[in-house]
Coordinates of C-alpha atoms and ligand atoms in Angstrom, one line a residue:
M1 CA 72.4 213.1 -7.4
S2 CA 75.0 211.0 -9.7
D3 CA 78.3 212.1 -9.1
T4 CA 79.4 211.1 -12.8
S5 CA 78.5 212.9 -15.9
Q6 CA 78.3 211.5 -19.2
K7 CA 79.8 212.8 -22.6
I8 CA 79.8 211.7 -25.8
Y9 CA 82.2 211.7 -28.4
K10 CA 82.4 211.1 -32.4
A11 CA 85.5 209.6 -34.2
G12 CA 88.1 211.2 -34.5
E13 CA 87.4 213.9 -31.6
I14 CA 90.0 213.8 -29.4
I15 CA 89.3 213.6 -25.7
L16 CA 92.4 214.7 -23.5
R17 CA 94.8 216.6 -25.1
Q18 CA 98.7 216.0 -24.0
G19 CA 100.2 219.0 -22.0
D20 CA 96.0 220.6 -21.4
P21 CA 95.7 221.1 -17.5
G22 CA 94.3 217.6 -15.7
L23 CA 91.0 217.8 -13.7
A24 CA 88.8 214.6 -14.8
A25 CA 88.8 211.2 -15.3
Y26 CA 86.8 209.6 -17.6
I27 CA 85.6 205.7 -17.6
L28 CA 85.2 204.5 -21.2
D29 CA 81.2 203.4 -21.3
R30 CA 81.0 202.8 -25.2
G31 CA 83.6 202.7 -28.2
R32 CA 87.1 202.5 -27.9
V33 CA 89.5 205.1 -28.0
E34 CA 93.6 205.6 -29.0
I35 CA 96.0 206.6 -26.9
S36 CA 99.2 208.4 -28.0
V37 CA 102.1 211.3 -27.5
L38 CA 103.9 213.7 -28.3
K39 CA 107.4 213.3 -28.9
P40 CA 110.8 215.8 -27.8
D41 CA 111.2 215.4 -31.9
G42 CA 108.0 216.2 -33.0
T43 CA 106.9 212.3 -34.2
T44 CA 103.6 211.2 -32.5
E45 CA 104.0 207.4 -30.8
K46 CA 100.7 205.3 -30.5
L47 CA 100.6 203.8 -27.3
G48 CA 97.5 201.3 -27.9
T49 CA 94.2 201.8 -27.8
R50 CA 91.6 200.8 -24.7
G51 CA 88.0 199.5 -25.5
P52 CA 84.6 200.1 -22.4
G53 CA 84.9 199.2 -18.9
S54 CA 88.8 201.2 -19.1
M55 CA 89.5 204.7 -17.4
I56 CA 91.6 206.9 -19.2
G57 CA 93.1 210.1 -17.6
E58 CA 92.5 208.8 -13.8
M59 CA 96.3 210.2 -13.2
S60 CA 95.8 213.8 -13.1
L61 CA 92.5 213.3 -10.1
I62 CA 95.7 212.8 -7.9
D63 CA 98.2 216.0 -8.6
K64 CA 95.7 217.6 -11.5
A65 CA 99.4 217.9 -13.3
P66 CA 99.3 218.7 -17.4
R67 CA 97.5 215.5 -19.7
T68 CA 101.5 213.3 -20.5
A69 CA 99.8 211.7 -23.1
S70 CA 96.4 212.7 -25.6
V71 CA 93.2 210.0 -25.7
T72 CA 91.0 210.1 -29.5
A73 CA 88.2 208.5 -30.4
L74 CA 88.4 205.4 -33.0
E75 CA 84.7 205.6 -33.6
E76 CA 81.7 207.2 -31.2
C77 CA 82.5 206.7 -27.6
E78 CA 80.4 207.1 -24.4
L79 CA 82.2 208.4 -21.6
L80 CA 81.6 208.8 -18.3
E81 CA 83.1 212.0 -16.8
I82 CA 84.7 211.5 -12.8
T83 CA 86.1 215.6 -11.8
A84 CA 89.3 216.2 -9.6
E85 CA 87.2 217.4 -7.3
D86 CA 84.6 214.5 -7.4
F87 CA 87.4 213.0 -6.7
E88 CA 88.7 214.3 -3.9
R89 CA 85.7 214.8 -1.6
R90 CA 85.4 210.7 -2.1
L91 CA 89.2 210.6 -1.0
S92 CA 88.5 213.0 2.0
G93 CA 86.0 211.0 3.7
A94 CA 88.3 207.1 3.1
D95 CA 89.9 205.8 5.8
P96 CA 93.7 208.0 5.8
V97 CA 95.3 204.6 5.3
L98 CA 93.4 203.6 2.3
K99 CA 94.3 207.2 1.1
M100 CA 97.9 207.1 1.6
T101 CA 98.2 203.5 -0.7
I102 CA 96.1 205.4 -3.9
Q103 CA 98.6 208.6 -3.7
V104 CA 101.3 206.6 -3.0
I105 CA 100.7 204.2 -5.8
M106 CA 99.6 206.9 -9.0
A107 CA 102.6 209.1 -7.5
R108 CA 104.9 205.8 -8.7
Y109 CA 102.9 205.0 -11.7
R110 CA 103.3 208.5 -12.6
D111 CA 107.1 209.0 -12.0
I112 CA 107.2 205.1 -14.0
L113 CA 105.7 206.9 -16.9
A114 CA 107.6 209.6 -16.6
R115 CA 111.0 208.2 -16.7
E116 CA 109.9 206.0 -19.4
Q117 CA 109.2 209.1 -21.6
G118 CA 112.2 211.1 -20.5
E119 CA 109.5 213.9 -19.5
R120 CA 109.8 215.9 -16.5
A121 CA 106.5 217.7 -16.7
A122 CA 105.5 214.4 -14.8
V123 CA 107.8 215.7 -11.7
P124 CA 105.1 216.4 -9.2
K125 CA 105.6 219.6 -7.6
T126 CA 106.2 221.0 -4.2
E127 CA 102.7 221.4 -3.2
T128 CA 101.5 218.1 -4.3
L129 CA 104.6 216.6 -2.6
E130 CA 103.6 219.0 0.7
K131 CA 100.1 217.2 0.1
A132 CA 101.5 213.9 0.2
Y133 CA 103.5 214.0 3.5
L134 CA 100.3 215.8 5.2
V135 CA 98.7 212.2 3.8
Q136 CA 100.8 209.8 5.1
S137 CA 101.1 211.8 8.9
E138 CA 98.0 211.2 8.8
A139 CA 97.5 207.3 7.6
L140 CA 100.7 206.9 10.4
G141 CA 99.0 208.8 12.7
A142 CA 96.0 206.4 12.0
I143 CA 97.6 203.2 12.7
K144 CA 99.1 204.6 15.7
I145 CA 96.0 205.6 16.9
A146 CA 94.5 201.8 16.0
N147 CA 96.9 199.9 17.8
D148 CA 97.5 202.5 20.7
F149 CA 93.4 202.1 21.7
K150 CA 93.4 198.5 21.1
E151 CA 96.0 198.7 24.2
A152 CA 94.2 201.6 26.4
L153 CA 91.3 199.7 26.3
E154 CA 92.9 196.7 27.9
R155 CA 94.3 198.8 30.2
R156 CA 91.0 200.8 30.9
D157 CA 92.9 204.3 30.0
I158 CA 89.7 205.0 27.5
M159 CA 86.8 205.9 30.4
L160 CA 82.9 207.5 29.7
H161 CA 82.0 211.1 30.6
Y162 CA 78.3 211.8 31.1
Q163 CA 76.6 214.9 30.0
P164 CA 73.4 216.2 31.8
I165 CA 70.3 216.1 29.0
I166 CA 67.5 218.7 31.0
D167 CA 63.9 218.6 30.9
L168 CA 63.2 221.7 29.5
R169 CA 59.6 221.9 31.6
S170 CA 60.9 221.6 34.8
G171 CA 64.3 222.4 34.6
A172 CA 65.3 219.2 36.0
I173 CA 67.7 216.6 34.8
A174 CA 66.0 213.4 32.4
G175 CA 68.7 211.5 31.5
F176 CA 73.0 212.1 30.2
E177 CA 75.2 210.8 27.3
A178 CA 77.9 208.8 27.6
L179 CA 80.9 210.6 26.2
M180 CA 83.9 209.0 25.7
R181 CA 87.4 210.0 26.7
W182 CA 90.9 208.9 26.3
N183 CA 93.1 210.0 28.0
H184 CA 97.1 209.0 26.6
P185 CA 99.8 207.8 28.9
E186 CA 102.2 209.8 26.2
K187 CA 99.9 212.4 24.1
G188 CA 97.7 213.0 27.0
F189 CA 93.9 214.0 25.8
I190 CA 92.7 212.5 22.8
P191 CA 89.5 213.8 21.5
P192 CA 86.6 211.2 20.6
G193 CA 86.3 213.2 17.0
V194 CA 89.7 212.4 16.3
F195 CA 89.8 208.3 17.3
I196 CA 86.1 207.7 17.0
P197 CA 85.9 208.2 12.9
V198 CA 89.8 205.8 12.9
I199 CA 88.8 203.1 15.6
E200 CA 85.2 203.0 12.6
D201 CA 87.9 202.0 10.3
N202 CA 89.0 199.4 11.9
G203 CA 86.0 198.0 13.1
L204 CA 87.6 198.7 17.1
I205 CA 84.7 200.7 17.3
I206 CA 82.3 197.1 18.2
P207 CA 83.8 196.2 21.1
A208 CA 84.6 199.7 22.1
T209 CA 81.1 200.2 21.8
H210 CA 80.4 196.9 24.0
W211 CA 82.2 198.2 26.7
A212 CA 80.7 201.8 27.0
L213 CA 77.0 200.2 26.8
D214 CA 78.2 197.9 29.7
E215 CA 80.2 200.9 31.5
A216 CA 77.3 203.3 31.0
L217 CA 74.2 201.4 32.0
S218 CA 76.6 200.1 35.4
A219 CA 77.3 203.8 35.8
L220 CA 73.6 204.9 35.8
K221 CA 73.2 202.0 38.1
R222 CA 75.2 203.9 40.7
I223 CA 74.5 207.2 40.5
T224 CA 70.4 206.1 40.6
K225 CA 71.4 204.3 43.8
S226 CA 73.1 207.2 45.3
I227 CA 70.5 209.5 45.3
A228 CA 66.4 208.3 46.0
G229 CA 63.9 209.1 43.7
H230 CA 65.9 209.4 40.1
D231 CA 65.3 206.2 39.1
H232 CA 63.8 207.8 36.0
L233 CA 66.7 208.7 34.9
F234 CA 68.2 207.6 31.5
M235 CA 71.1 206.9 29.9
S236 CA 72.5 207.7 26.3
V237 CA 75.3 206.0 24.0
N238 CA 76.4 206.3 21.0
F239 CA 76.4 203.3 18.3
A240 CA 77.7 203.2 15.0
S241 CA 77.3 202.0 11.7
Q242 CA 79.2 199.1 12.1
D243 CA 77.5 197.8 15.7
F244 CA 74.7 197.2 13.6
C245 CA 76.1 194.2 12.0
M246 CA 76.5 191.9 14.3
Y247 CA 74.3 189.8 14.0
N248 CA 73.3 189.2 17.7
F249 CA 72.9 193.0 18.6
L250 CA 69.7 192.9 20.7
D251 CA 70.6 189.7 22.7
G252 CA 74.3 192.2 23.7
V253 CA 72.5 195.1 24.4
M254 CA 69.5 193.1 26.7
K255 CA 72.3 191.1 28.1
A256 CA 73.4 194.5 29.0
L257 CA 70.3 195.6 30.5
H258 CA 69.9 192.7 32.2
T259 CA 73.2 192.4 34.0
H260 CA 72.7 195.9 35.3
D261 CA 69.0 195.7 35.8
V262 CA 68.2 198.7 33.6
K263 CA 64.9 199.0 32.5
P264 CA 64.8 198.8 28.3
G265 CA 63.1 202.4 28.5
R266 CA 66.4 203.7 29.9
L267 CA 68.4 203.0 27.4
H268 CA 68.3 205.7 24.4
L269 CA 70.6 204.4 21.7
E270 CA 72.0 207.3 20.0
I271 CA 72.9 207.2 15.9
T272 CA 73.0 209.3 12.9
E273 CA 71.1 209.5 9.7
R274 CA 74.1 208.4 8.6
V275 CA 74.0 205.2 10.6
L276 CA 70.4 205.1 8.9
M277 CA 71.7 205.1 5.6
G278 CA 74.5 202.2 5.6
Q279 CA 72.5 199.3 5.9
P280 CA 68.6 200.6 5.8
D281 CA 67.1 196.7 5.9
V282 CA 69.4 195.3 8.8
T283 CA 69.0 198.6 10.2
Q284 CA 65.4 199.4 10.4
Q285 CA 64.6 195.3 11.3
T286 CA 67.4 195.6 14.7
L287 CA 65.4 198.9 15.6
E288 CA 62.4 198.0 15.3
K289 CA 63.2 194.7 17.8
C290 CA 65.2 197.1 20.3
R291 CA 62.1 199.8 20.2
E292 CA 59.1 196.7 20.9
A293 CA 61.9 195.7 23.7
G294 CA 61.2 199.4 25.1
M295 CA 64.6 201.4 24.0
M296 CA 64.4 204.7 22.7
I297 CA 66.0 205.4 19.4
S298 CA 67.5 209.0 19.1
I299 CA 68.7 210.6 16.0
D300 CA 72.3 212.3 16.5
D301 CA 73.2 215.4 14.7
F302 CA 70.2 215.9 13.1
G303 CA 70.2 218.4 10.1
T304 CA 73.5 217.9 9.0
G305 CA 73.0 214.0 7.6
Y306 CA 70.8 213.2 4.5
S307 CA 68.2 216.2 3.3
S308 CA 65.5 213.5 2.5
L309 CA 63.0 213.1 4.8
S310 CA 61.5 209.8 3.7
Y311 CA 63.9 207.4 6.3
L312 CA 61.7 209.0 9.1
H313 CA 59.0 207.6 9.8
R314 CA 60.6 204.4 8.2
F315 CA 62.8 203.8 11.4
P316 CA 61.0 204.0 14.9
I317 CA 62.7 206.6 16.2
S318 CA 61.3 208.7 19.5
T319 CA 64.2 212.0 19.9
L320 CA 65.6 213.6 17.1
K321 CA 68.9 215.5 18.6
I322 CA 69.2 219.1 16.8
D323 CA 72.8 219.3 15.5
R324 CA 75.2 221.7 17.5
S325 CA 75.9 224.3 14.3
F326 CA 71.9 224.6 14.2
V327 CA 71.7 225.8 18.0
K328 CA 74.6 227.5 18.2
D329 CA 73.4 229.9 15.0
M330 CA 69.5 230.2 16.0
T331 CA 69.8 234.0 17.6
S332 CA 72.4 235.4 14.4
D333 CA 70.8 233.8 11.9
K334 CA 67.1 233.9 10.4
G335 CA 67.6 230.7 8.2
A336 CA 69.1 228.7 11.5
M337 CA 66.0 229.7 13.7
E338 CA 63.4 228.8 10.8
L339 CA 65.1 225.3 10.5
V340 CA 65.2 225.1 14.1
K341 CA 61.1 225.8 14.1
S342 CA 60.9 223.5 11.3
I343 CA 62.0 220.6 12.6
L344 CA 60.2 221.2 16.4
N345 CA 57.4 221.2 14.2
L346 CA 57.8 218.0 12.5
S347 CA 59.1 216.2 15.1
H348 CA 55.9 217.1 17.3
N349 CA 53.5 216.1 14.1
M350 CA 55.8 212.8 14.0
K351 CA 55.0 212.2 18.0
M352 CA 58.8 212.4 18.7
D353 CA 60.8 214.3 21.1
I354 CA 63.6 216.9 20.4
I355 CA 67.0 217.2 22.3
A356 CA 69.0 220.6 21.5
E357 CA 72.1 220.2 21.7
G358 CA 75.0 222.5 21.9
V359 CA 73.0 225.2 23.9
E360 CA 75.8 227.6 26.1
T361 CA 73.7 230.5 26.6
R362 CA 70.6 231.2 28.9
E363 CA 68.9 233.3 25.9
D364 CA 69.3 230.1 23.2
A365 CA 67.8 227.9 26.6
V366 CA 64.7 230.5 27.1
I367 CA 64.3 230.4 23.3
L368 CA 64.0 227.2 23.3
K369 CA 61.2 226.8 25.6
S370 CA 59.3 229.2 24.2
L371 CA 59.6 227.0 21.0
G372 CA 58.7 224.0 23.0
C373 CA 61.5 222.2 22.7
E374 CA 61.8 219.7 25.4
M375 CA 65.0 218.9 26.1
A376 CA 68.3 220.0 25.4
Q377 CA 72.2 219.8 26.5
G378 CA 75.3 221.9 26.3
Y379 CA 77.5 223.9 28.8
H380 CA 75.6 226.4 29.6
F381 CA 73.7 223.3 32.0
A382 CA 76.7 221.1 31.9
K383 CA 79.7 220.2 31.1
P384 CA 80.7 215.9 30.0
M385 CA 81.9 214.9 33.9
S386 CA 82.8 212.3 35.1
E387 CA 80.3 209.7 37.4
A388 CA 82.2 211.1 41.1
D389 CA 80.8 214.5 39.6
I390 CA 77.8 213.6 38.8
I391 CA 76.7 212.1 41.7
A392 CA 78.0 215.4 43.7
L393 CA 75.6 217.1 41.2
L394 CA 72.5 215.7 41.4
P395 CA 71.6 216.7 44.6
T396 CA 72.3 220.3 44.4
W397 CA 70.7 220.4 41.3
K398 CA 68.6 223.4 41.0
N399 CA 65.3 222.5 38.9
T400 CA 64.9 226.2 37.9
D401 CA 68.0 226.3 36.7
I402 CA 67.5 227.0 32.4
Ligands
LIG501 P1 78.4 214.4 19.7 O1 77.9 212.3 20.0 O2 77.6 214.5 19.0 O3 78.5 214.5 21.3 C1 78.2 215.7 21.1 C2 79.1 216.2 21.8 O4 79.3 217.8 21.4 C3 80.2 216.3 22.8 O5 81.5 216.5 22.1 C4 80.3 216.9 23.8 O6 80.9 217.2 24.9 C5 79.8 218.3 22.6 N1 79.5 219.0 23.7 C6 78.3 219.5 24.5 N2 77.5 220.3 24.9 C7 78.4 221.6 23.9 C8 78.0 222.6 24.1 O7 77.4 224.0 24.2 N3 79.0 223.5 22.8 C9 79.8 222.5 22.1 N4 80.9 223.2 21.5 N5 80.0 221.2 22.3 C10 79.4 220.9 23.4 P2 82.5 215.0 22.6 O8 82.6 214.0 23.6 O9 83.8 215.5 22.0 O10 82.5 213.4 21.4 C11 82.5 214.1 19.8 C12 82.3 213.5 19.2 O11 82.9 211.9 19.2 C13 80.6 212.6 19.7 O12 79.8 214.0 19.1 C14 80.2 211.9 18.6 O13 79.8 211.6 17.4 C15 81.8 211.2 19.2 N6 81.4 210.3 20.5 C16 82.6 210.3 21.2 N7 82.1 209.5 23.2 C17 81.3 208.1 21.9 C18 80.8 207.3 21.4 O14 81.2 206.7 23.3 N8 81.1 206.2 20.8 C19 80.9 206.7 19.3 N9 80.4 205.4 18.4 N10 80.7 207.6 19.4 C20 81.5 208.8 20.1
LIG502 CA1 75.8 212.0 20.5
LIG503 CA1 75.5 215.3 18.8

């Protein structure tokens, strides 16, 4: 689906009118336009012309303030429209530093223009300023988190917790998901939902994943050694897109498996749909090699990402993890229930296993089991916990506990 829509203007038509609310910017694809301003004394001043490739009305994308100039088509023009809404959506997904930079530059640009034109209308409203401060503090926060994380990783302030994943057929623990925990010396616990996106943006995720993989596999070895008859337990580790850009990804993973003497089949690589779509060709090749080596591949947060299912058979996927949002609403929302059922059918037809995420009640667990869902994970069974707590839990675990 395209974000931009195309518009044609005839010669002489006004594209943007000074004073009108600014709700979109345009990229001039074909034709020429003239930019002019109406001065307080009633005269019009021509500011210049623009040709193909230029952008007009871009400031409105930031503050939606009224147009400070008019733009008229000098000949038939074709324009691509970028609405403020499209832009906001793109910006909200952008790196906070990038976001702040764009907003600061745009605000300065408007300031200079306002001074030149002697206009007060272009001064940002309080609401805009508040928004700018919010973005600024978010950007500063991101920079601080990034700096602190580097140190934390070196100082080992980062640790892993492990959440049991339950086989619904037997009630036994089948494996664990390794989840990163950061206990900041001053700020206290920082949730992974906050720091993971930051370290994904600045590349620190690569050493972080490297560390997590190594730590999770050595913990799996220790956990297995602590109790007899648990050699089958698997460890699921979360990976980000950048991890797959490493040319020696497979070598790194194989080395970690070898170092900790863990069979590849006991490692689940957990990735989101976003990772698959990022660099589909490279990712496909890497995942195929991992699968050939015996590792399992799980799609995390399944159902929340891309609507296209065509990638499912393109990649060698072993397990789908149904996102918590569907499981949570399953009993109250018929649509969510249908979705869970469809995902289960789909995965079974494609010979994939399912892990339901975020199972918080016994009722959910019973329904999922009756629908043929193989595995589940959630607070109803166990929260993520330290390695020591896992080692204490295993001998007391009751298999009928659903
Ligand atoms: P995720 O991969 O979807 O992990 C599952 C999240 O759901 C975890 O949050 C877990 O604590 C939480 N959860 C589990 N059961 C329940 C439940 O029954 N109810 C509710 N409300 N939540 C439940 P957590 O640990 O805060 O992690 C958040 C996200 O941070 C993860 O979501 C994952 O995207 C990311 N993350 C965590 N550790 C790592 C890591 O080592 N590497 C990468 N790349 N991402 C990580
Ligand atoms: Ca996960
Ligand atoms: Ca998930």
